[in-house]
């Protein structure tokens, strides 16, 4: 038998002579045997080459082949079935075919191959989340200081970069920004603090007479007859003055609050200067955490976010200064007492977006009402007219380089920030929302459009 020739069974060998004998029986004429046709090279199948036993283990007979191609071949020989460790046979996922029937409702149960490792990872994630919550609860004040310092540093960064574009090194820009900040703070202290202290003393000294004047008005007497406001106020005053120890503890607590506030301001100023000096290195370190293929895009987005936050802080500062100046001029024209003190309060409230200026104008109108209704009317007319000019002329020009935030999103951001971090959170709410909207517009929406 030649190599590659198919062996014949005994039945076929016994049947072959009988057919030949019948063909050559006596008295019969044997037909000439036809010549075999020449094989067609296009249709002739070449017999497989003999398998060498000296080849690799994957090609030897009796040895199970390995590798990706071998696994795919076994899957095809099994009829498209996927074998799992629990000896359950599931059909392979069919290709996307629009004519295929919808899948059955009962889906196969997903088995966990490493339950111990999965449970350990879940427990580790829960412990990390609890640790983050504990850190936020125990170091909340420190995190507020860091956030405020970073906010101020981003606000001063456009000034430093402008000085750098003039050819000066960054340390010179940081020094100029620090000196300018110190000069502004010194001017505020020199001009406003003596006036504010004097007017605050006058306010406290004349408060009893002012309260008596208010109580003597007809509208207050009518309210007092309905709600007994005078009796409630007298009870509160007697409770405060009768207990000397409680009054002393309240004064001590007030002093501690003032000292803590001064210490917090000092810490925030120092941290902001450090952040301002090292801001390029910090941003470069953050950008290097991104993959190399996406690093350029991350850097562009980071610079855009930091620039928008910085210009927002500068613009809000300009708006607050203008607000306080207009409030002081309006109260001076209307004859409202304690104009410098109230104007300083209005400038501080103007840092809170959307509601700060309106709240400050309402409080100042009420203080002007203590003088006379004519003073209150004059002040309200001037101040609220300026608010319209600020909303439609000043703010669009000052905030032109920041990211536009819809009004509804701005209101939600201010409320959420105020609920989380108080006034500082309300101030930081809008730039944070602007950064989130920028990420959604530049990252999430293009990714969804590509699908």
CSV table of C-alpha atoms in Angstrom, one decimal:
chain,number,residue,atom,x,y,z
A,1,UNK,CA,0.0,0.0,0.0
A,2,UNK,CA,1.4,3.4,-1.0
A,3,UNK,CA,1.6,6.2,1.5
A,4,UNK,CA,-1.6,8.1,1.6
A,5,UNK,CA,-3.6,5.3,0.0
A,6,UNK,CA,-6.9,4.5,1.7
A,7,UNK,CA,-7.0,0.9,3.1
A,8,UNK,CA,-9.8,-1.4,1.9
A,9,UNK,CA,-11.9,-3.6,4.1
A,10,UNK,CA,-12.1,-7.5,3.7
A,11,UNK,CA,-15.6,-7.3,2.3
A,12,UNK,CA,-14.5,-5.0,-0.5
A,13,UNK,CA,-11.6,-7.3,-1.3
A,14,UNK,CA,-13.9,-10.3,-1.5
A,15,UNK,CA,-16.4,-8.5,-3.7
A,16,UNK,CA,-13.8,-7.4,-6.2
A,17,UNK,CA,-12.9,-10.9,-7.6
A,18,UNK,CA,-16.5,-12.0,-8.0
A,19,UNK,CA,-17.2,-8.9,-10.1
A,20,UNK,CA,-14.1,-9.6,-12.3
A,21,UNK,CA,-15.0,-13.3,-12.6
A,22,UNK,CA,-18.6,-12.5,-13.7
A,23,UNK,CA,-17.2,-10.2,-16.3
A,24,UNK,CA,-15.0,-12.9,-17.7
A,25,UNK,CA,-17.5,-15.9,-17.7
A,26,UNK,CA,-17.3,-18.4,-20.6
A,27,UNK,CA,-19.5,-17.5,-23.5
A,28,UNK,CA,-19.4,-13.8,-22.8
A,29,UNK,CA,-17.6,-11.2,-24.7
A,30,UNK,CA,-15.5,-9.0,-22.5
A,31,UNK,CA,-15.8,-5.3,-23.3
A,32,UNK,CA,-12.5,-3.4,-23.7
A,33,UNK,CA,-11.6,-1.7,-20.5
A,34,UNK,CA,-11.6,2.2,-20.9
A,35,UNK,CA,-8.4,4.0,-20.5
A,36,UNK,CA,-8.3,6.0,-17.3
A,37,UNK,CA,-8.6,9.7,-17.8
A,38,UNK,CA,-5.7,12.0,-17.1
A,39,UNK,CA,-6.0,13.6,-13.7
A,40,UNK,CA,-7.0,17.3,-13.7
A,41,UNK,CA,-4.4,19.3,-11.6
A,42,UNK,CA,-7.1,21.8,-10.6
A,43,UNK,CA,-9.4,19.2,-9.1
A,44,UNK,CA,-6.9,16.7,-7.8
A,45,UNK,CA,-6.5,16.7,-4.0
A,46,UNK,CA,-3.0,16.3,-2.8
A,47,UNK,CA,-2.7,13.7,0.0
A,48,UNK,CA,-1.6,15.1,3.4
A,49,UNK,CA,2.0,14.9,4.2
A,50,UNK,CA,3.0,12.4,6.8
A,51,UNK,CA,3.3,13.8,10.3
A,52,UNK,CA,6.8,13.9,11.7
A,53,UNK,CA,7.2,12.8,15.3
A,54,UNK,CA,10.2,15.1,15.6
A,55,UNK,CA,8.1,18.3,15.4
A,56,UNK,CA,7.0,20.5,18.3
A,57,UNK,CA,4.7,19.2,20.9
A,58,UNK,CA,1.7,21.1,19.6
A,59,UNK,CA,1.9,19.2,16.2
A,60,UNK,CA,2.5,15.7,17.5
A,61,UNK,CA,-0.3,13.2,17.3
A,62,UNK,CA,-2.0,12.6,20.6
A,63,UNK,CA,-0.9,16.0,22.0
A,64,UNK,CA,-3.5,18.7,22.6
A,65,UNK,CA,-2.4,21.9,20.8
A,66,UNK,CA,-2.3,25.1,22.7
A,67,UNK,CA,-2.4,28.8,21.7
A,68,UNK,CA,-5.1,31.2,20.5
A,69,UNK,CA,-5.6,29.5,17.2
A,70,UNK,CA,-6.0,26.1,18.9
A,71,UNK,CA,-8.6,27.5,21.3
A,72,UNK,CA,-10.5,29.0,18.4
A,73,UNK,CA,-10.3,25.7,16.6
A,74,UNK,CA,-11.6,23.7,19.6
A,75,UNK,CA,-14.5,26.2,20.0
A,76,UNK,CA,-15.5,25.6,16.3
A,77,UNK,CA,-15.2,21.8,16.8
A,78,UNK,CA,-17.5,22.1,19.9
A,79,UNK,CA,-20.2,23.7,17.7
A,80,UNK,CA,-19.7,27.3,19.0
A,81,UNK,CA,-20.0,26.3,22.7
A,82,UNK,CA,-18.1,28.0,25.5
A,83,UNK,CA,-17.1,25.8,28.4
A,84,UNK,CA,-17.0,27.3,31.9
A,85,UNK,CA,-15.4,26.1,35.0
A,86,UNK,CA,-18.6,24.8,36.5
A,87,UNK,CA,-19.0,22.5,33.4
A,88,UNK,CA,-22.0,24.5,32.2
A,89,UNK,CA,-22.2,24.8,28.4
A,90,UNK,CA,-23.5,28.1,27.1
A,91,UNK,CA,-23.9,29.0,23.4
A,92,UNK,CA,-21.5,31.6,22.2
A,93,UNK,CA,-22.9,35.1,21.6
A,94,UNK,CA,-24.3,35.4,18.1
A,95,UNK,CA,-23.2,38.1,15.8
A,96,UNK,CA,-25.3,41.2,15.2
A,97,UNK,CA,-27.9,40.0,12.7
A,98,UNK,CA,-31.0,42.2,12.1
A,99,UNK,CA,-33.0,39.1,11.1
A,100,UNK,CA,-32.1,37.1,14.2
A,101,UNK,CA,-34.9,36.6,16.8
A,102,UNK,CA,-34.9,38.6,20.0
A,103,UNK,CA,-32.9,37.0,22.9
A,104,UNK,CA,-34.7,35.0,25.5
A,105,UNK,CA,-35.8,36.8,28.7
A,106,UNK,CA,-33.9,34.5,31.0
A,107,UNK,CA,-30.3,35.6,31.0
A,108,UNK,CA,-27.5,33.3,32.2
A,109,UNK,CA,-26.3,33.8,35.7
A,110,UNK,CA,-22.8,35.4,35.9
A,111,UNK,CA,-20.5,33.4,38.1
A,112,UNK,CA,-17.7,35.0,40.1
A,113,UNK,CA,-14.5,33.1,39.4
A,114,UNK,CA,-12.5,34.7,42.4
A,115,UNK,CA,-15.0,35.5,45.2
A,116,UNK,CA,-12.3,36.1,47.8
A,117,UNK,CA,-10.5,38.6,45.7
A,118,UNK,CA,-13.7,40.4,44.7
A,119,UNK,CA,-14.9,40.6,48.3
A,120,UNK,CA,-11.5,41.9,49.4
A,121,UNK,CA,-11.6,44.7,46.7
A,122,UNK,CA,-15.2,45.7,47.7
A,123,UNK,CA,-14.2,45.8,51.4
A,124,UNK,CA,-11.2,47.9,50.5
A,125,UNK,CA,-13.3,50.4,48.5
A,126,UNK,CA,-15.7,50.8,51.4
A,127,UNK,CA,-12.9,51.4,53.8
A,128,UNK,CA,-11.4,54.0,51.5
A,129,UNK,CA,-14.7,55.8,51.2
A,130,UNK,CA,-15.1,55.8,55.0
A,131,UNK,CA,-11.6,57.1,55.4
A,132,UNK,CA,-12.3,60.0,53.0
A,133,UNK,CA,-15.5,60.9,54.9
A,134,UNK,CA,-13.5,60.8,58.2
A,135,UNK,CA,-10.8,63.1,56.8
A,136,UNK,CA,-13.4,65.6,55.5
A,137,UNK,CA,-15.1,65.7,58.9
A,138,UNK,CA,-11.9,66.0,61.0
A,139,UNK,CA,-10.0,68.4,58.7
A,140,UNK,CA,-12.8,70.4,57.2
A,141,UNK,CA,-11.4,73.8,58.3
A,142,UNK,CA,-8.0,73.0,56.7
A,143,UNK,CA,-9.7,72.0,53.4
A,144,UNK,CA,-11.6,75.3,53.4
A,145,UNK,CA,-8.3,77.2,53.9
A,146,UNK,CA,-6.7,75.3,51.0
A,147,UNK,CA,-9.7,75.9,48.7
A,148,UNK,CA,-9.8,79.6,49.5
A,149,UNK,CA,-6.0,80.0,49.0
A,150,UNK,CA,-6.1,78.1,45.7
A,151,UNK,CA,-9.1,80.3,44.6
A,152,UNK,CA,-7.1,83.5,45.4
A,153,UNK,CA,-4.0,82.1,43.7
A,154,UNK,CA,-6.0,81.4,40.5
A,155,UNK,CA,-7.4,85.0,40.7
A,156,UNK,CA,-3.9,86.5,40.9
A,157,UNK,CA,-2.4,84.2,38.3
A,158,UNK,CA,-3.6,86.3,35.3
A,159,UNK,CA,-1.8,89.4,36.7
A,160,UNK,CA,1.4,87.3,37.2
A,161,UNK,CA,1.2,85.9,33.7
A,162,UNK,CA,0.8,89.5,32.3
A,163,UNK,CA,3.9,90.5,34.1
A,164,UNK,CA,5.7,87.5,32.7
A,165,UNK,CA,4.7,88.4,29.2
A,166,UNK,CA,6.5,91.7,29.7
A,167,UNK,CA,9.8,89.8,30.1
A,168,UNK,CA,10.0,89.6,33.9
A,169,UNK,CA,10.6,86.2,35.8
A,170,UNK,CA,7.7,84.6,37.6
A,171,UNK,CA,9.1,85.4,41.1
A,172,UNK,CA,9.0,89.1,40.1
A,173,UNK,CA,5.4,88.8,39.1
A,174,UNK,CA,4.6,87.0,42.4
A,175,UNK,CA,6.4,89.7,44.4
A,176,UNK,CA,4.5,92.4,42.5
A,177,UNK,CA,1.2,90.7,43.1
A,178,UNK,CA,2.0,90.3,46.8
A,179,UNK,CA,3.1,93.9,47.2
A,180,UNK,CA,-0.1,95.1,45.4
A,181,UNK,CA,-2.3,92.9,47.6
A,182,UNK,CA,-0.5,94.3,50.7
A,183,UNK,CA,-0.9,97.8,49.4
A,184,UNK,CA,-4.7,97.4,48.8
A,185,UNK,CA,-5.1,95.8,52.3
A,186,UNK,CA,-3.1,98.6,53.9
A,187,UNK,CA,-5.2,101.2,52.2
A,188,UNK,CA,-8.4,99.6,53.3
A,189,UNK,CA,-7.1,99.4,56.9
A,190,UNK,CA,-5.8,103.0,56.9
A,191,UNK,CA,-8.9,104.5,55.3
A,192,UNK,CA,-11.8,102.3,56.4
A,193,UNK,CA,-10.8,100.8,59.8
A,194,UNK,CA,-10.8,104.1,61.8
A,195,UNK,CA,-14.0,105.2,60.2
A,196,UNK,CA,-15.6,101.8,60.7
A,197,UNK,CA,-14.5,101.6,64.3
A,198,UNK,CA,-15.8,105.1,65.0
A,199,UNK,CA,-19.1,104.5,63.4
A,200,UNK,CA,-19.4,101.1,65.0
A,201,UNK,CA,-18.9,102.7,68.4
A,202,UNK,CA,-21.5,105.3,67.6
A,203,UNK,CA,-23.9,102.6,66.4
A,204,UNK,CA,-23.5,100.6,69.6
A,205,UNK,CA,-23.8,103.7,71.8
A,206,UNK,CA,-26.9,105.1,70.1
A,207,UNK,CA,-28.5,101.7,69.7
A,208,UNK,CA,-30.8,102.0,72.8
A,209,UNK,CA,-32.0,105.5,71.6
A,210,UNK,CA,-32.6,104.1,68.1
A,211,UNK,CA,-34.6,101.2,69.5
A,212,UNK,CA,-36.7,103.5,71.6
A,213,UNK,CA,-37.4,105.7,68.5
A,214,UNK,CA,-38.4,102.7,66.5
A,215,UNK,CA,-40.7,101.5,69.3
A,216,UNK,CA,-42.4,104.9,69.4
A,217,UNK,CA,-43.5,104.7,65.8
A,218,UNK,CA,-47.2,104.0,65.1
A,219,UNK,CA,-46.6,100.9,63.0
A,220,UNK,CA,-44.4,99.3,65.7
A,221,UNK,CA,-47.0,100.0,68.4
A,222,UNK,CA,-49.7,98.4,66.2
A,223,UNK,CA,-47.4,95.3,65.8
A,224,UNK,CA,-46.7,95.3,69.5
A,225,UNK,CA,-50.4,95.2,70.4
A,226,UNK,CA,-50.8,92.1,68.2
A,227,UNK,CA,-47.6,90.2,68.9
A,228,UNK,CA,-46.2,91.7,72.1
A,229,UNK,CA,-42.8,92.4,70.7
A,230,UNK,CA,-41.7,94.8,73.4
A,231,UNK,CA,-42.3,92.1,76.2
A,232,UNK,CA,-40.2,89.6,74.3
A,233,UNK,CA,-37.4,92.0,73.8
A,234,UNK,CA,-37.4,93.0,77.5
A,235,UNK,CA,-37.2,89.4,78.5
A,236,UNK,CA,-34.2,88.8,76.3
A,237,UNK,CA,-32.4,91.9,77.6
A,238,UNK,CA,-33.0,90.9,81.2
A,239,UNK,CA,-31.8,87.4,80.6
A,240,UNK,CA,-28.6,88.7,79.1
A,241,UNK,CA,-27.8,91.3,81.7
A,242,UNK,CA,-28.8,89.3,84.8
A,243,UNK,CA,-26.3,86.5,84.2
A,244,UNK,CA,-22.9,88.0,84.4
A,245,UNK,CA,-21.0,84.7,83.9
A,246,UNK,CA,-22.9,84.0,80.7
A,247,UNK,CA,-22.2,87.6,79.5
A,248,UNK,CA,-18.5,87.2,80.2
A,249,UNK,CA,-18.4,83.8,78.4
A,250,UNK,CA,-20.1,85.4,75.4
A,251,UNK,CA,-17.5,88.2,75.3
A,252,UNK,CA,-14.7,85.6,75.6
A,253,UNK,CA,-16.2,83.6,72.8
A,254,UNK,CA,-16.5,86.7,70.7
A,255,UNK,CA,-12.8,87.5,71.2
A,256,UNK,CA,-11.8,83.9,70.3
A,257,UNK,CA,-13.9,84.2,67.2
A,258,UNK,CA,-12.1,87.4,66.1
A,259,UNK,CA,-8.7,85.9,66.8
A,260,UNK,CA,-9.6,82.7,64.9
A,261,UNK,CA,-10.8,84.8,62.0
A,262,UNK,CA,-7.6,86.9,61.9
A,263,UNK,CA,-5.5,83.7,62.1
A,264,UNK,CA,-7.5,82.1,59.3
A,265,UNK,CA,-7.0,85.2,57.1
A,266,UNK,CA,-3.3,85.1,57.7
A,267,UNK,CA,-3.1,81.4,56.9
A,268,UNK,CA,-5.1,81.8,53.7
A,269,UNK,CA,-2.9,84.7,52.5
A,270,UNK,CA,0.3,82.8,53.1
A,271,UNK,CA,-1.0,79.7,51.4
A,272,UNK,CA,-2.2,81.7,48.4
A,273,UNK,CA,1.2,83.2,47.9
A,274,UNK,CA,2.8,79.8,48.1
A,275,UNK,CA,0.3,78.4,45.6
A,276,UNK,CA,0.8,81.4,43.3
A,277,UNK,CA,4.6,80.8,43.2
A,278,UNK,CA,4.4,77.1,42.6
A,279,UNK,CA,1.3,77.0,40.4
A,280,UNK,CA,3.1,76.1,37.1
A,281,UNK,CA,4.8,73.1,38.8
A,282,UNK,CA,1.6,72.0,40.4
A,283,UNK,CA,-0.3,72.1,37.1
A,284,UNK,CA,2.6,70.3,35.3
A,285,UNK,CA,2.5,67.5,37.9
A,286,UNK,CA,-1.2,67.2,37.5
A,287,UNK,CA,-1.0,67.0,33.7
A,288,UNK,CA,1.6,64.3,33.9
A,289,UNK,CA,-0.8,62.0,35.6
A,290,UNK,CA,-2.8,61.8,32.4
A,291,UNK,CA,-1.9,59.3,29.6
A,292,UNK,CA,0.7,60.5,27.1
A,293,UNK,CA,-1.8,60.3,24.3
A,294,UNK,CA,-4.3,62.5,26.1
A,295,UNK,CA,-1.9,64.8,27.9
A,296,UNK,CA,-2.0,67.6,25.4
A,297,UNK,CA,-5.8,67.7,25.5
A,298,UNK,CA,-5.8,67.6,29.3
A,299,UNK,CA,-3.3,70.5,29.4
A,300,UNK,CA,-5.5,72.6,27.1
A,301,UNK,CA,-8.6,72.0,29.2
A,302,UNK,CA,-6.7,72.6,32.5
A,303,UNK,CA,-5.3,75.9,31.2
A,304,UNK,CA,-8.8,77.0,30.1
A,305,UNK,CA,-10.4,76.1,33.4
A,306,UNK,CA,-7.7,77.9,35.4
A,307,UNK,CA,-7.9,81.0,33.2
A,308,UNK,CA,-11.7,81.1,33.5
A,309,UNK,CA,-11.6,80.8,37.3
A,310,UNK,CA,-8.8,83.5,37.5
A,311,UNK,CA,-10.7,86.0,35.4
A,312,UNK,CA,-13.9,85.2,37.3
A,313,UNK,CA,-12.2,86.1,40.6
A,314,UNK,CA,-10.7,89.3,39.2
A,315,UNK,CA,-14.0,90.3,37.6
A,316,UNK,CA,-16.0,89.6,40.8
A,317,UNK,CA,-13.5,91.7,42.8
A,318,UNK,CA,-13.9,94.6,40.4
A,319,UNK,CA,-17.7,94.3,40.6
A,320,UNK,CA,-17.6,94.2,44.5
A,321,UNK,CA,-15.4,97.3,44.6
A,322,UNK,CA,-17.7,99.2,42.3
A,323,UNK,CA,-20.7,98.1,44.3
A,324,UNK,CA,-19.3,99.3,47.6
A,325,UNK,CA,-18.2,102.7,46.0
A,326,UNK,CA,-21.7,103.3,44.5
A,327,UNK,CA,-23.3,102.3,47.8
A,328,UNK,CA,-21.1,104.8,49.7
A,329,UNK,CA,-21.9,107.6,47.3
A,330,UNK,CA,-25.7,106.8,47.4
A,331,UNK,CA,-25.7,106.8,51.2
A,332,UNK,CA,-23.8,110.0,51.3
A,333,UNK,CA,-26.3,111.7,49.0
A,334,UNK,CA,-29.3,110.3,50.9
A,335,UNK,CA,-27.8,111.2,54.3
A,336,UNK,CA,-27.8,107.7,55.7
A,337,UNK,CA,-25.7,107.4,58.9
A,338,UNK,CA,-22.7,105.0,59.1
A,339,UNK,CA,-22.1,105.2,55.3
A,340,UNK,CA,-18.5,103.9,55.4
A,341,UNK,CA,-19.4,100.9,57.6
A,342,UNK,CA,-22.4,100.0,55.5
A,343,UNK,CA,-20.6,100.4,52.2
A,344,UNK,CA,-17.9,98.0,53.4
A,345,UNK,CA,-20.6,95.5,54.3
A,346,UNK,CA,-22.2,96.0,50.9
A,347,UNK,CA,-18.8,95.3,49.1
A,348,UNK,CA,-18.3,92.1,51.1
A,349,UNK,CA,-21.8,90.9,50.3
A,350,UNK,CA,-21.3,91.7,46.6
A,351,UNK,CA,-18.8,88.9,46.3
A,352,UNK,CA,-21.7,86.5,46.6
A,353,UNK,CA,-23.0,86.2,43.1
A,354,UNK,CA,-26.7,86.7,42.1
A,355,UNK,CA,-28.1,87.4,45.6
A,356,UNK,CA,-25.3,89.3,47.4
A,357,UNK,CA,-25.9,92.7,45.8
A,358,UNK,CA,-29.7,92.5,46.2
A,359,UNK,CA,-29.3,91.4,49.9
A,360,UNK,CA,-26.9,94.2,50.6
A,361,UNK,CA,-29.2,96.8,48.9
A,362,UNK,CA,-32.2,95.6,51.0
A,363,UNK,CA,-30.2,95.8,54.2
A,364,UNK,CA,-28.9,99.3,53.4
A,365,UNK,CA,-32.4,100.5,52.5
A,366,UNK,CA,-33.7,99.3,55.8
A,367,UNK,CA,-30.8,101.2,57.6
A,368,UNK,CA,-31.7,104.3,55.6
A,369,UNK,CA,-35.3,103.9,56.7
A,370,UNK,CA,-34.2,104.5,60.3
A,371,UNK,CA,-33.2,108.0,59.2
A,372,UNK,CA,-36.3,108.8,57.2
A,373,UNK,CA,-38.3,107.4,54.4
A,374,UNK,CA,-37.1,110.1,52.1
A,375,UNK,CA,-33.5,108.9,52.7
A,376,UNK,CA,-34.5,105.3,52.1
A,377,UNK,CA,-36.3,106.3,48.8
A,378,UNK,CA,-33.3,108.2,47.5
A,379,UNK,CA,-30.8,105.5,48.3
A,380,UNK,CA,-33.0,102.7,46.9
A,381,UNK,CA,-33.5,104.6,43.6
A,382,UNK,CA,-29.8,105.2,43.1
A,383,UNK,CA,-28.5,101.8,44.3
A,384,UNK,CA,-31.0,99.6,42.4
A,385,UNK,CA,-30.6,101.7,39.3
A,386,UNK,CA,-26.9,100.9,39.5
A,387,UNK,CA,-27.7,97.2,39.9
A,388,UNK,CA,-29.4,97.3,36.5
A,389,UNK,CA,-26.4,99.0,34.9
A,390,UNK,CA,-24.1,96.4,36.6
A,391,UNK,CA,-26.2,93.5,35.4
A,392,UNK,CA,-26.4,94.6,31.7
A,393,UNK,CA,-23.2,96.7,31.2
A,394,UNK,CA,-20.5,96.0,33.8
A,395,UNK,CA,-20.8,92.3,34.4
A,396,UNK,CA,-20.9,91.2,30.7
A,397,UNK,CA,-17.7,93.2,30.0
A,398,UNK,CA,-15.9,92.1,33.1
A,399,UNK,CA,-16.9,88.5,32.8
A,400,UNK,CA,-16.3,88.2,29.1
A,401,UNK,CA,-13.4,85.8,29.4
A,402,UNK,CA,-15.1,83.4,31.8
A,403,UNK,CA,-17.3,80.4,30.8
A,404,UNK,CA,-20.9,81.3,30.4
A,405,UNK,CA,-23.2,79.5,32.9
A,406,UNK,CA,-26.9,79.3,32.4
A,407,UNK,CA,-29.0,81.2,35.0
A,408,UNK,CA,-30.6,78.1,36.4
A,409,UNK,CA,-27.3,76.3,36.8
A,410,UNK,CA,-25.8,79.4,38.4
A,411,UNK,CA,-28.6,79.6,41.0
A,412,UNK,CA,-28.3,75.9,41.8
A,413,UNK,CA,-24.5,76.2,42.1
A,414,UNK,CA,-24.7,79.1,44.5
A,415,UNK,CA,-27.3,77.4,46.7
A,416,UNK,CA,-25.3,74.1,46.8
A,417,UNK,CA,-22.0,75.9,47.5
A,418,UNK,CA,-23.6,77.9,50.2
A,419,UNK,CA,-25.1,74.8,51.8
A,420,UNK,CA,-21.8,73.0,51.7
A,421,UNK,CA,-19.2,75.7,52.6
A,422,UNK,CA,-21.2,78.8,53.6
A,423,UNK,CA,-20.3,82.1,52.0
A,424,UNK,CA,-17.1,80.8,50.5
A,425,UNK,CA,-18.9,77.9,48.9
A,426,UNK,CA,-21.4,80.4,47.4
A,427,UNK,CA,-18.6,82.4,45.9
A,428,UNK,CA,-16.9,79.3,44.5
A,429,UNK,CA,-20.1,77.7,43.2
A,430,UNK,CA,-20.3,79.5,39.8
A,431,UNK,CA,-16.6,78.9,38.7
A,432,UNK,CA,-16.9,75.3,39.8
A,433,UNK,CA,-20.1,74.9,37.7
A,434,UNK,CA,-18.3,76.6,34.8
A,435,UNK,CA,-15.4,74.1,35.0
A,436,UNK,CA,-17.8,71.2,35.1
A,437,UNK,CA,-19.8,72.5,32.1
A,438,UNK,CA,-16.5,73.0,30.2
A,439,UNK,CA,-15.5,69.4,30.9
A,440,UNK,CA,-19.0,68.2,29.8
A,441,UNK,CA,-18.8,70.2,26.6
A,442,UNK,CA,-15.3,69.3,25.6
A,443,UNK,CA,-15.1,65.7,26.8
A,444,UNK,CA,-18.4,64.0,27.4
A,445,UNK,CA,-20.5,65.4,24.5
A,446,UNK,CA,-17.8,64.6,21.8
A,447,UNK,CA,-17.4,61.1,23.1
A,448,UNK,CA,-21.2,60.6,23.0
A,449,UNK,CA,-21.3,62.0,19.5
A,450,UNK,CA,-18.8,59.5,18.3
A,451,UNK,CA,-20.9,56.5,19.4
